Short mmCIF file of C-alpha atoms and ligand atoms in Angstrom, two decimals:
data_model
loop_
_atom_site.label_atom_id
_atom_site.label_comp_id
_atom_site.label_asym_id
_atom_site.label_seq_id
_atom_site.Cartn_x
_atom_site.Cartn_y
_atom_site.Cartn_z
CA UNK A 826 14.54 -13.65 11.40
CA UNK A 827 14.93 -11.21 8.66
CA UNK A 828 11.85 -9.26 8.05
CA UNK A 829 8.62 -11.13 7.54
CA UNK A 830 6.81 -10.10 4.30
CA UNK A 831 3.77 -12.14 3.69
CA UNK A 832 0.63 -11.72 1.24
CA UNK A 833 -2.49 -11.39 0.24
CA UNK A 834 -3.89 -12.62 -2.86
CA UNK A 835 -6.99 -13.32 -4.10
CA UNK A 836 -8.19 -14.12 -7.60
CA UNK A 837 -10.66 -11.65 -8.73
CA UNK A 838 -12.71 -14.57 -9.91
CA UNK A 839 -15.57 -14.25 -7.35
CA UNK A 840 -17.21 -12.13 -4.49
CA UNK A 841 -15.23 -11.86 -1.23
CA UNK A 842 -15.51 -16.18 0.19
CA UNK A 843 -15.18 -16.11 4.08
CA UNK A 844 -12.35 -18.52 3.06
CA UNK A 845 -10.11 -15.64 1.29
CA UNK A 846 -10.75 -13.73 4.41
CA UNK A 847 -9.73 -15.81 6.86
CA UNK A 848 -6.46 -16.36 4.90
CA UNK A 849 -5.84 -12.98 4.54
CA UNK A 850 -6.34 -12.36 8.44
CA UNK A 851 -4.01 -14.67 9.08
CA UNK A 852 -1.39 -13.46 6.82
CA UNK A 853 -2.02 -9.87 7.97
CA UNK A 854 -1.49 -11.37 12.02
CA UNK A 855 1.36 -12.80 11.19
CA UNK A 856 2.73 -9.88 9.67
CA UNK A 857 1.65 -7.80 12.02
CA UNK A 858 3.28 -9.93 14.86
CA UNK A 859 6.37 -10.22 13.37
CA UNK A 860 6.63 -6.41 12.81
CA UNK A 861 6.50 -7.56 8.86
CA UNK A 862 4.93 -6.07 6.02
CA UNK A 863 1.84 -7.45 3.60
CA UNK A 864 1.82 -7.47 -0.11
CA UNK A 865 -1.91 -7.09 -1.70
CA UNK A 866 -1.62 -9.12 -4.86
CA UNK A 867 -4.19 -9.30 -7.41
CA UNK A 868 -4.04 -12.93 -9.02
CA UNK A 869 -5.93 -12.25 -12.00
CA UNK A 870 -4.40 -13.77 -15.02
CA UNK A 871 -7.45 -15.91 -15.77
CA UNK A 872 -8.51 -13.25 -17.89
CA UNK A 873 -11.65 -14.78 -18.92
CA UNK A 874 -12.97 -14.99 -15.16
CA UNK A 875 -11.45 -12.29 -13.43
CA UNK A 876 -13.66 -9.32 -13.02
CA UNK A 877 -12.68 -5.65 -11.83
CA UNK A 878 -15.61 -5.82 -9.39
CA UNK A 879 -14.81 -8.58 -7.64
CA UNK A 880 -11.66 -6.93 -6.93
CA UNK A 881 -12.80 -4.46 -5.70
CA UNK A 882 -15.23 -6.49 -3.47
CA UNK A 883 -12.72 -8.19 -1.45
CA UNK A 884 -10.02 -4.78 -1.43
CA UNK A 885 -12.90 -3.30 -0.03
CA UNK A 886 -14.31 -6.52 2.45
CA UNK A 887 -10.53 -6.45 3.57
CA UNK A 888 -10.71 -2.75 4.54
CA UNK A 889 -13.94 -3.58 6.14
CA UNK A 890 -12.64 -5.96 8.19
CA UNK A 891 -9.80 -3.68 9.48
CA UNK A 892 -6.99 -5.04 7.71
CA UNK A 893 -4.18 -3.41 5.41
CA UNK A 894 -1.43 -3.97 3.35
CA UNK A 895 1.29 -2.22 2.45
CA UNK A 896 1.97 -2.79 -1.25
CA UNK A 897 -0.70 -3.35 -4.22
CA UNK A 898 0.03 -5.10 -7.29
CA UNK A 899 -1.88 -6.90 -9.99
CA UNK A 900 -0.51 -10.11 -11.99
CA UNK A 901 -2.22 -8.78 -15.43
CA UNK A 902 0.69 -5.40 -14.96
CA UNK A 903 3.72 -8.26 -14.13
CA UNK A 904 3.60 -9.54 -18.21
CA UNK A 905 6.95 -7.76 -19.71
CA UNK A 906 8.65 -8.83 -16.25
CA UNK A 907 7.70 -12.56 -16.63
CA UNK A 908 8.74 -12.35 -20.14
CA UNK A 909 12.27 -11.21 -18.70
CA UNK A 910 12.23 -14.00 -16.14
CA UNK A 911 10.89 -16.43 -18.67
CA UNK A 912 13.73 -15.66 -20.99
CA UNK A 913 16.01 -15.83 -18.26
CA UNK A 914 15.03 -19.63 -17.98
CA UNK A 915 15.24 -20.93 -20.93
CA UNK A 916 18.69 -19.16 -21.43
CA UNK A 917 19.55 -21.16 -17.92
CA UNK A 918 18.31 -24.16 -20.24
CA UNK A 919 16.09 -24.72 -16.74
CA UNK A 920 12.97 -24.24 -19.16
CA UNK A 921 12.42 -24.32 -22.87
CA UNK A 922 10.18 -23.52 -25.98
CA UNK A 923 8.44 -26.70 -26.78
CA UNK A 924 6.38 -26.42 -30.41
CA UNK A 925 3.54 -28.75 -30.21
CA UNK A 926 0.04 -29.15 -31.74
CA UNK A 927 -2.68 -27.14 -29.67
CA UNK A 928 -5.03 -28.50 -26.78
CA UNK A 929 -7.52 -26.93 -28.31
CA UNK A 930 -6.89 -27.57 -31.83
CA UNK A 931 -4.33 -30.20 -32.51
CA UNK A 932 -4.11 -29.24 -36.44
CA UNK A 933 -2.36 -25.59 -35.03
CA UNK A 934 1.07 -25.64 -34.10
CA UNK A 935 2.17 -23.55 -30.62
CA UNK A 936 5.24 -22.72 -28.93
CA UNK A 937 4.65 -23.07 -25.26
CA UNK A 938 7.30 -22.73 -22.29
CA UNK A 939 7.98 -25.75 -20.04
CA UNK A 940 9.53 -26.59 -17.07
CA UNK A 941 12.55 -29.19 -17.22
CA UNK A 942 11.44 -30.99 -14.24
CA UNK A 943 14.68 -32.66 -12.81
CA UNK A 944 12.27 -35.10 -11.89
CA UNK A 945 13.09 -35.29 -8.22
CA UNK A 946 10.91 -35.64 -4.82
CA UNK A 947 10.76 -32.51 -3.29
CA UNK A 948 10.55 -32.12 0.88
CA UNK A 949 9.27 -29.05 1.67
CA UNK A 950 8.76 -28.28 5.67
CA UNK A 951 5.00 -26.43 6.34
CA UNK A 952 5.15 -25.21 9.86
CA UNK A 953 1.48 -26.39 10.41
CA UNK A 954 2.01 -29.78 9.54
CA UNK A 955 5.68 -30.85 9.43
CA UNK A 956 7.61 -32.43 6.31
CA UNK A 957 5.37 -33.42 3.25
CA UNK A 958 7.00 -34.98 0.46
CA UNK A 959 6.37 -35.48 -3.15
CA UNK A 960 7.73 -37.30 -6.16
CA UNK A 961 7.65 -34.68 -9.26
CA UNK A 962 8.74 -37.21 -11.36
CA UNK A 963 4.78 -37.55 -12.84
CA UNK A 964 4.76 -34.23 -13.17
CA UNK A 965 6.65 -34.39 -16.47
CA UNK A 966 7.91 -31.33 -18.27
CA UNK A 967 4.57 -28.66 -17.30
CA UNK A 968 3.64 -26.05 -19.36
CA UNK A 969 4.61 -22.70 -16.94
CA UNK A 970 3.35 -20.29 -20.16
CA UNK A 971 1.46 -20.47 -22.91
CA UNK A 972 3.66 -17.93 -24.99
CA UNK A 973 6.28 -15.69 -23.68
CA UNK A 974 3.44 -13.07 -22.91
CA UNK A 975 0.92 -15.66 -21.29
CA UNK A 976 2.68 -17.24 -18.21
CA UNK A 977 0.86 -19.65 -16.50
CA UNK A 978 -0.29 -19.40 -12.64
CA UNK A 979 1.94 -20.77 -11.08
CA UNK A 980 5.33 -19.37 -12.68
CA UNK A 981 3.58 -15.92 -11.81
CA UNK A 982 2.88 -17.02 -8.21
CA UNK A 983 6.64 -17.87 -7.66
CA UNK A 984 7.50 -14.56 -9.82
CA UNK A 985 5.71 -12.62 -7.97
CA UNK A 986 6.68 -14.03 -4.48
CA UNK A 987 10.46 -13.66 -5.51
CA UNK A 988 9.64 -10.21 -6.56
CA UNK A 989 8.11 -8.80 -3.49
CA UNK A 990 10.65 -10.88 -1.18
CA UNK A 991 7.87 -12.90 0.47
CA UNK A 992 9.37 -14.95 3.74
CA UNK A 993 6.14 -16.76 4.44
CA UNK A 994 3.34 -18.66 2.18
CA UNK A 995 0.13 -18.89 4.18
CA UNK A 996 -2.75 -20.28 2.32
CA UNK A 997 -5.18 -23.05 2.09
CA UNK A 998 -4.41 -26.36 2.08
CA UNK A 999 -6.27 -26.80 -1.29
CA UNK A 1000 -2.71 -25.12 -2.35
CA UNK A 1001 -0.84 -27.84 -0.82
CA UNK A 1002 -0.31 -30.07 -4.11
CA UNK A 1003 0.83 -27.02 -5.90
CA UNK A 1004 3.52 -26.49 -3.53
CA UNK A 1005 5.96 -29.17 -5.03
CA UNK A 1006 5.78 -27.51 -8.72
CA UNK A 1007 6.07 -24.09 -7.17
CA UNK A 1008 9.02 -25.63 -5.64
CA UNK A 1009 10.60 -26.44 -8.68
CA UNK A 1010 9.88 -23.18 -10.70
CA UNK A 1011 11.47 -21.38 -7.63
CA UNK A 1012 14.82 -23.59 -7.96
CA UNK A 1013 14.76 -23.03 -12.20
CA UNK A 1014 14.86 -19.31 -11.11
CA UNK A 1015 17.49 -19.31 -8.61
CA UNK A 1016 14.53 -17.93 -6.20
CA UNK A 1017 14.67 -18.35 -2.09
CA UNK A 1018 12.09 -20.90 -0.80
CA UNK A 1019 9.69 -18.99 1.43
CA UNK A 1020 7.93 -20.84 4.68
CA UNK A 1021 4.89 -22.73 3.75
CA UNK A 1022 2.13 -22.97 6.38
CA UNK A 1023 -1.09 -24.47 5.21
CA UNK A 1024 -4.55 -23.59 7.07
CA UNK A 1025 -7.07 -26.30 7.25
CA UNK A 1026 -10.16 -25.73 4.96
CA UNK A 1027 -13.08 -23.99 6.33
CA UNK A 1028 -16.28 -27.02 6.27
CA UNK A 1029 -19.57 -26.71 6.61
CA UNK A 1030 -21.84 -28.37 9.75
CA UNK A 1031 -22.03 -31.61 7.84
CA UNK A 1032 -17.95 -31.48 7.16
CA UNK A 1033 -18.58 -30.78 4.06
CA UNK A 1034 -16.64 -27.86 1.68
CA UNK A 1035 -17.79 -24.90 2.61
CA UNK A 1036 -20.64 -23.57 -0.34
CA UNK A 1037 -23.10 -21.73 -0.87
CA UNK A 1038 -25.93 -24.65 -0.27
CA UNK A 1039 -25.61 -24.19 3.60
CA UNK A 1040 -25.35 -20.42 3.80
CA UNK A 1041 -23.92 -16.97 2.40
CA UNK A 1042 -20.33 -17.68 1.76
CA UNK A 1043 -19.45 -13.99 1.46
CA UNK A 1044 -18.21 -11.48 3.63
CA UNK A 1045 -20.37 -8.73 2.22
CA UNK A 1046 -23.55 -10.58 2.85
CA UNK A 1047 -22.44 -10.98 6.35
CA UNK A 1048 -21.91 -7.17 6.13
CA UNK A 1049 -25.33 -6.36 5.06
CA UNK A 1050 -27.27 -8.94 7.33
CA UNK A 1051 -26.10 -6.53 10.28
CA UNK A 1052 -22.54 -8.61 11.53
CA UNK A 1053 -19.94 -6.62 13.03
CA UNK A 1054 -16.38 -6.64 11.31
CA UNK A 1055 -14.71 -6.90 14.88
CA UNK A 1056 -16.88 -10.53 15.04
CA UNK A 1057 -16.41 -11.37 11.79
CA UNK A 1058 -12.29 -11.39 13.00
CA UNK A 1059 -12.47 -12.32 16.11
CA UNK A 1060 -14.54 -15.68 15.14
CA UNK A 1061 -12.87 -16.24 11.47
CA UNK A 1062 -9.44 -16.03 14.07
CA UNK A 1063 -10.83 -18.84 15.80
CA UNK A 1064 -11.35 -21.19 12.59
CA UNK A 1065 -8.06 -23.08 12.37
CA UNK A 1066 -6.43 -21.11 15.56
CA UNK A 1067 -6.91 -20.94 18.99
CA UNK A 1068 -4.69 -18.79 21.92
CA UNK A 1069 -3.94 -21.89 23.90
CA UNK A 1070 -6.58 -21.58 26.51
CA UNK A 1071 -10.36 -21.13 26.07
CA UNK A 1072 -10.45 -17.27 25.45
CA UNK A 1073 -12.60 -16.56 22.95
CA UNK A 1074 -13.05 -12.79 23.13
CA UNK A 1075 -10.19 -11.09 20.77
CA UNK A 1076 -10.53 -7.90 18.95
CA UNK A 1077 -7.97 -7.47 16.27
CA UNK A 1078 -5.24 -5.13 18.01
CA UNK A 1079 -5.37 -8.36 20.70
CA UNK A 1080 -5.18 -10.73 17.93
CA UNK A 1081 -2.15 -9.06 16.66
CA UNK A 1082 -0.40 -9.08 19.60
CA UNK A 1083 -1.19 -12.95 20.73
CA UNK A 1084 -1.27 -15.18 16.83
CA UNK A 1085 1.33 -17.24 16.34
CA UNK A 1086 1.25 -20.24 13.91
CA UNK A 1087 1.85 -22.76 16.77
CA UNK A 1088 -1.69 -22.06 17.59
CA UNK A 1089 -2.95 -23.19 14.14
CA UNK A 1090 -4.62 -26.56 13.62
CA UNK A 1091 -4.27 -29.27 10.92
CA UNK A 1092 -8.07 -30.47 11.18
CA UNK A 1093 -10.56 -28.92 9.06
CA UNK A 1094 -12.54 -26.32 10.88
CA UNK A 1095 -16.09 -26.33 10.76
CA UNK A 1096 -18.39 -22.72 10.01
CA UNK A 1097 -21.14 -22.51 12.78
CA UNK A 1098 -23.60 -19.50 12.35
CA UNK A 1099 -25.01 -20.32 16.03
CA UNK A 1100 -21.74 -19.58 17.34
CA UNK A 1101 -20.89 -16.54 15.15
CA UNK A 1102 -24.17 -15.38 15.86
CA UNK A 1103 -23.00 -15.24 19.32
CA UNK A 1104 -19.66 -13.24 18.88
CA UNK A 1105 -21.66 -11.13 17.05
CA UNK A 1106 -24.05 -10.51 19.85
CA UNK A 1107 -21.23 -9.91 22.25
CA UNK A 1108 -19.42 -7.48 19.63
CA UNK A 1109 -22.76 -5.48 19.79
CA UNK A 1110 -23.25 -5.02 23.52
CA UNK A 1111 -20.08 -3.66 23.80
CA UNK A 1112 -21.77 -1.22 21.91
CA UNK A 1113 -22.32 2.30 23.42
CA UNK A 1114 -25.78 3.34 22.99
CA UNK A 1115 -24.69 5.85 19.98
CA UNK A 1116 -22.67 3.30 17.74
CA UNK A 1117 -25.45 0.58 18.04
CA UNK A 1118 -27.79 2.99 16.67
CA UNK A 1119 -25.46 4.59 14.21
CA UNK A 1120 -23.49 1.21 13.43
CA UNK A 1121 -26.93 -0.42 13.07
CA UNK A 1122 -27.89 1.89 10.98
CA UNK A 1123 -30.88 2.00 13.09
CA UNK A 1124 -33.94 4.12 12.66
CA UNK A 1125 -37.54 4.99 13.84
CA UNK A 1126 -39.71 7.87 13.83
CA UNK A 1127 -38.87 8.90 17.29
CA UNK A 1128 -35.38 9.31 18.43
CA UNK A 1129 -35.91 9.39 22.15
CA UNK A 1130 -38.04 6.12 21.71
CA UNK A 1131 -35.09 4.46 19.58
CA UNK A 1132 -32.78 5.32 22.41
CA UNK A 1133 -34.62 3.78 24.98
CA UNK A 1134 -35.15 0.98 22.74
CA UNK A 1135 -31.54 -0.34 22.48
CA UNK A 1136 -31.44 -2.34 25.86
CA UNK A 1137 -33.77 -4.20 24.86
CA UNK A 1138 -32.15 -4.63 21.71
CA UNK A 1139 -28.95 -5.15 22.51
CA UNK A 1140 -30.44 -8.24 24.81
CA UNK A 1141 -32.54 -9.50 21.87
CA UNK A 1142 -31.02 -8.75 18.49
CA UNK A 1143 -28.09 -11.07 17.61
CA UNK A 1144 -27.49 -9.11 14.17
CA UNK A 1145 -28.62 -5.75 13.31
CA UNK A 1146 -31.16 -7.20 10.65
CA UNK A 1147 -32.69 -8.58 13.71
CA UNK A 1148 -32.83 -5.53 14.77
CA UNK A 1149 -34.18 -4.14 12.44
CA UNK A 1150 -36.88 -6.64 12.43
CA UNK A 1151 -37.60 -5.89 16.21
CA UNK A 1152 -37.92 -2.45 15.71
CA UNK A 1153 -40.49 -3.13 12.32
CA UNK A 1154 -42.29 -6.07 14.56
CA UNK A 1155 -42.42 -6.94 17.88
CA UNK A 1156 -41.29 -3.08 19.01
CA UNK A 1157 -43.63 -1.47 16.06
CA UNK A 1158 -45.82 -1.17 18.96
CA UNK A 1159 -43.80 1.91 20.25
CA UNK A 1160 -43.68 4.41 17.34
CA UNK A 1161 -47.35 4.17 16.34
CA UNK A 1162 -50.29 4.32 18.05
CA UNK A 1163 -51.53 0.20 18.71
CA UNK A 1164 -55.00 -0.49 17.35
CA UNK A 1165 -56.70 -2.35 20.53
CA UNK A 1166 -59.83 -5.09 19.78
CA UNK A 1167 -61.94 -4.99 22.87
CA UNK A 1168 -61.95 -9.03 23.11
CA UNK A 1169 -58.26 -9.38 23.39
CA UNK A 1170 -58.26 -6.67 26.05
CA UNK A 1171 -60.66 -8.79 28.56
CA UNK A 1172 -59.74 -12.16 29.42
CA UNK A 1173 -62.71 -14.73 28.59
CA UNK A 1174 -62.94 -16.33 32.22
CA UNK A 1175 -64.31 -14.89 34.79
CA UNK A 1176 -66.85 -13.37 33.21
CA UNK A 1177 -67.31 -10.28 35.43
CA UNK A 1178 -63.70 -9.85 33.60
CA UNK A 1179 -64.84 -6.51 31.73
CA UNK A 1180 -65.88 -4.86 34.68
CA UNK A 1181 -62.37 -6.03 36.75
CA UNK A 1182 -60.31 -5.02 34.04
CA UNK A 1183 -61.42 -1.90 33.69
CA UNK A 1184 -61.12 -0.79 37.66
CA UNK A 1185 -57.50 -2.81 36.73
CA UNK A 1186 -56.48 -0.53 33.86
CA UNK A 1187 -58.22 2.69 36.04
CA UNK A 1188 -55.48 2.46 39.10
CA UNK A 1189 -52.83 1.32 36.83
CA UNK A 1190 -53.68 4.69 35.21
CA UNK A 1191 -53.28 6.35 37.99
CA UNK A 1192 -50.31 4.72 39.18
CA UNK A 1193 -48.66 5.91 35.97
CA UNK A 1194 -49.75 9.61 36.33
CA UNK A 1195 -48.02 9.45 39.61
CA UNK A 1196 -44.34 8.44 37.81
CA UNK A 1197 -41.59 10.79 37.30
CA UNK A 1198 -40.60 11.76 33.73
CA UNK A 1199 -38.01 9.89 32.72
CA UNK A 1200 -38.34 6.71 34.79
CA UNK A 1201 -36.63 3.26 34.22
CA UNK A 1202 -38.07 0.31 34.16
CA UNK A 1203 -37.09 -0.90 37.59
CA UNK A 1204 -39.28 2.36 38.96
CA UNK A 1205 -42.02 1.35 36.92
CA UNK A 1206 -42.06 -2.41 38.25
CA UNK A 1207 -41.70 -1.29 41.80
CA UNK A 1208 -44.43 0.85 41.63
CA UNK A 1209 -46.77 -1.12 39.32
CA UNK A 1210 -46.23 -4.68 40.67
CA UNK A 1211 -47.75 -4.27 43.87
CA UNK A 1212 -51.14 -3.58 42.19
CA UNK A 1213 -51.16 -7.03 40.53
CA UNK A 1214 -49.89 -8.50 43.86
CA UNK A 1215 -52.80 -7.44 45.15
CA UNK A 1216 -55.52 -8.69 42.14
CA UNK A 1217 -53.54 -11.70 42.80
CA UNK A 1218 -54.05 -11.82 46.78
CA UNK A 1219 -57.99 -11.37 45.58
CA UNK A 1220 -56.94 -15.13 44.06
CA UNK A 1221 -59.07 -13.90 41.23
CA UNK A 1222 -57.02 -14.75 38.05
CA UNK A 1223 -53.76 -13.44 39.60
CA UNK A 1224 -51.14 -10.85 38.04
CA UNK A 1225 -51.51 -11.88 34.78
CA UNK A 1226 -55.86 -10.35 34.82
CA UNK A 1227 -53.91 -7.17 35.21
CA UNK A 1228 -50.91 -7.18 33.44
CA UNK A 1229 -52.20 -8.51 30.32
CA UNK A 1230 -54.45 -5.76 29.64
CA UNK A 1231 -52.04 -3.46 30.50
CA UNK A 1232 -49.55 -4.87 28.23
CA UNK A 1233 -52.13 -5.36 25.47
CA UNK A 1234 -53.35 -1.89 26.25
CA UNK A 1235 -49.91 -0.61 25.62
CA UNK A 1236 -49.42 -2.35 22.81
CA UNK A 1237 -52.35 -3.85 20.99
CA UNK A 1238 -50.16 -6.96 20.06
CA UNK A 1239 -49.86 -10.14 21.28
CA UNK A 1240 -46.54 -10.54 21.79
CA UNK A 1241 -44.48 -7.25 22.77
CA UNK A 1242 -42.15 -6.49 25.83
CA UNK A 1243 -43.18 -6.35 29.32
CA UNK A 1244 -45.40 -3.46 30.02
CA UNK A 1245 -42.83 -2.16 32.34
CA UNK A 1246 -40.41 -2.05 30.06
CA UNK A 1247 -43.36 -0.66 27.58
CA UNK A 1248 -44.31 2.07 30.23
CA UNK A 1249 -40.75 2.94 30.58
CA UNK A 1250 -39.66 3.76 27.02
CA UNK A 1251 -43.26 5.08 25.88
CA UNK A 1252 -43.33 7.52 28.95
CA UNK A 1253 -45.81 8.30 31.40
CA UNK A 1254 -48.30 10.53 28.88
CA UNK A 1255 -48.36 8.12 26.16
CA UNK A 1256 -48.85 4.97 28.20
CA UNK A 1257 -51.57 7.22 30.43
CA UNK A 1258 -53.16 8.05 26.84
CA UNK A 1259 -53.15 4.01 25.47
CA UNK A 1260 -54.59 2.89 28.96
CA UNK A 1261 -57.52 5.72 28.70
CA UNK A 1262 -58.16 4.64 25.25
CA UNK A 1263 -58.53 0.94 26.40
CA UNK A 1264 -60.81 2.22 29.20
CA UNK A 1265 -63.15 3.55 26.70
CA UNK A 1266 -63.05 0.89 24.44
CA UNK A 1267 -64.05 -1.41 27.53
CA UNK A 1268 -66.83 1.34 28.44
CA UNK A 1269 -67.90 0.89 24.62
N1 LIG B 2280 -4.98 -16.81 -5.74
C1 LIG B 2280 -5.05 -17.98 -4.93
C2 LIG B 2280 -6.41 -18.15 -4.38
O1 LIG B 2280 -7.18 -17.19 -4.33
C3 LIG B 2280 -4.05 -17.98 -3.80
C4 LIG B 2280 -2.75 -18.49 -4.22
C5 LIG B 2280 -1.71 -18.64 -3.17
O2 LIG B 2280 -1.94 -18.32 -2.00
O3 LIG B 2280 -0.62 -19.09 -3.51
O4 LIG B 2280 -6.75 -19.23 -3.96
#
């Protein structure tokens, strides 16, 4: 095979759809397989809807998500060379100046360029679903450009592919009905037909287009909710292709070396956050301790505290706005000091509960004082547990009369992480300090 040469592009026309990406990744595996090149190419002749910021968007999204090409162009810098190919044409007598009233406003005359359509079927072989055929014949003589400095989509699209040599087409199959006129502009211009694989479209959990109704349809807002790029590949990868066996784990270099079109699919491929979610999760824990935090762009008042934190994070958090959240909720707890409510800290039944709670919280105290510095959580469970074994061998409301005010003690909140796990990442003079401070509050 001579070298592959596929491409990338987008019309600047919106932000960065998880659709565009997932075409782009594939034409950047393929590429990459094959030892081939990509061509970055800016569709945006609809000049009217195409917006420098949206390029920039998905250039950017693209870069974000680890990809590259190798040559950049834009179809508004191709106009004098479609004027030479369009001239070319209707010299060929394969297309011609047609004057005719205008859609717009039938009492102007304008010259327009069309197509003559030999009126044939066209067979055109797409390696994802085998031999599709079309008659052209309805078709009629199209309009490729609107003057000789206006050409129309499609006669830049086969332009452009000529131009940068492109060996292989890989795009939606919303772009399968244009294939047959693309077909035909390429034979008026004497142009080599490149491969055509289609992907299936990307649906939503109801099988439905993907849109913005059932969830961000944009890479970026993926980005900024806290996803990883390496998930965002690995499970866009896995819409519309799949290695053959039930691996799901790739990262991009692995991607590279395994795609091959064989292992696309013709059904439409449904988006499922639960399972991204899930990549995304796993992309994280592979996460040393310094790029989660730094990745995550993670913060809190204390460092130390933040370090400690990420286990628990990494076990929790499926995104790194969850996070986020944790650490500005449920984990508050451990950067500032818990305000503690006397009733909460004393369970309502027994009612000599004050009393037992407070000898509790006194040799849990202690037991604490008696920990080493830095001390993990298993430590502080080995050493702690046995004390609300034994309120529990009393058969006097069990573990939970002591490790509830402890926890609550720790914490003030309701819901936080097991005071082990509190004890551990606090450290022994902090927790000692909350579980005084409870004391007195019970001595109150
Ligand atoms: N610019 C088109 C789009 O964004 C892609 C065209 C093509 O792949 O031929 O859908």
């Amino acid at each position: 095979m001579s070298t592959v040469i596929t491409r990338i592009p987008p019309s600047p026309t919106g932000r960065f759809h998880i659709g565009t990406a997932r075409t782009a990744l594939f034409n950047y595996l393929f590429a990459r397989h094959n030892g081939g090149k990509v061509v970055f190419r800016s569709e945006d002749t609809d000049r009217a809807r195409s917006k420098k910021e949206f390029e920039e968007e998905i250039m950017n999204g693209i870069k974000w998500l680890g990809l590259s090409w190798d040559e950049f162009s834009r179809q508004s810098e191709h106009t004098d060379r479609y004027r030479e190919l369009l001239e070319k044409i209707i010299r060929d007598d394969t297309a011609y100046v047609s004057a005719e009233p205008a859609k717009d406003d039938p009492s102007k005359m304008v010259e327009v360029i069309r197509l003559r359509n030999p009126g044939k079927s066209v067979t055109f072989t797409d390696l994802i679903r085998g031999d599709i055929t079309f008659d052209t014949t309805e078709l009629g003589d199209f309009v490729i450009a609107r003057s000789m400095t206006d050409a129309l989509y499609h006669f830049a699209v086969v332009a452009d592919d000529m131009d940068s040599g492109i060996t292989h087409v890989i795009r939606g199959e919303d772009h399968i009905s244009n294939t047959p006129r693309q077909i035909l502009i390429q034979e008026a211009l004497g142009a080599p037909r490149p491969a055509y694989a289609h992907l299936p479209l990307i649906l939503d959990e109801k099988r439905a287009k993907l849109s913005k109704r059932t969830g961000a349809t944009s890479v970026m807002d993926y980005r900024d909710e806290g996803f990883l790029p390496e998930a965002l590949v690995n499970y866009l990868a896995l819409i519309g292709w799949n290695p053959g066996d039930n691996r799901e784990d790739f990262s991009l270099a692995q991607l590279v070396e395994e795609f091959s079109l064989e292992g696309a699919q013709k059904g439409g491929a449904a988006w499922n956050r639960e399972k991204l979610l899930s990549v995304n999760q796993r992309w994280m824990r592979k996460l040393s301790t310094e790029e989660f935090i730094s990745r995550g762009n993670l913060t809190a008042s204390d460092t130390k505290k933040l370090y400690l934190s990420a286990p628990l994070l990494k076990d929790r958090a499926r995104t790194f706005h969850e996070a986020r959240e944790m650490l500005s909720g449920e984990l508050l707890c451990l950067f500032t000091e818990p305000s503690v409510a006397r009733e909460s800290l004393v369970m309502k039944e027994p009612p000599d509960r004050p009393e037992m709670t407070k000898f509790a919280l006194e040799s849990l105290s202690e037991a604490i004082k008696g920990l080493p510095e830095d001390v993990s959580i298993e430590v502080v469970k080995e050493i702690l547990m046995p004390l609300a074994d034994a309120e529990e061998a009393k058969g006097k409301g069990g573990r939970g009369a002591v490790l509830w005010p402890l926890r609550y003690a720790l914490s003030g909140q309701e819901r936080s992480p097991d005071p082990f796990t509190l004890v551990s990442i606090l450290g022994k003079e902090e927790s000692v300090a909350r579980t005084q401070k409870a004391i007195a509050i019970l001595e109150g």
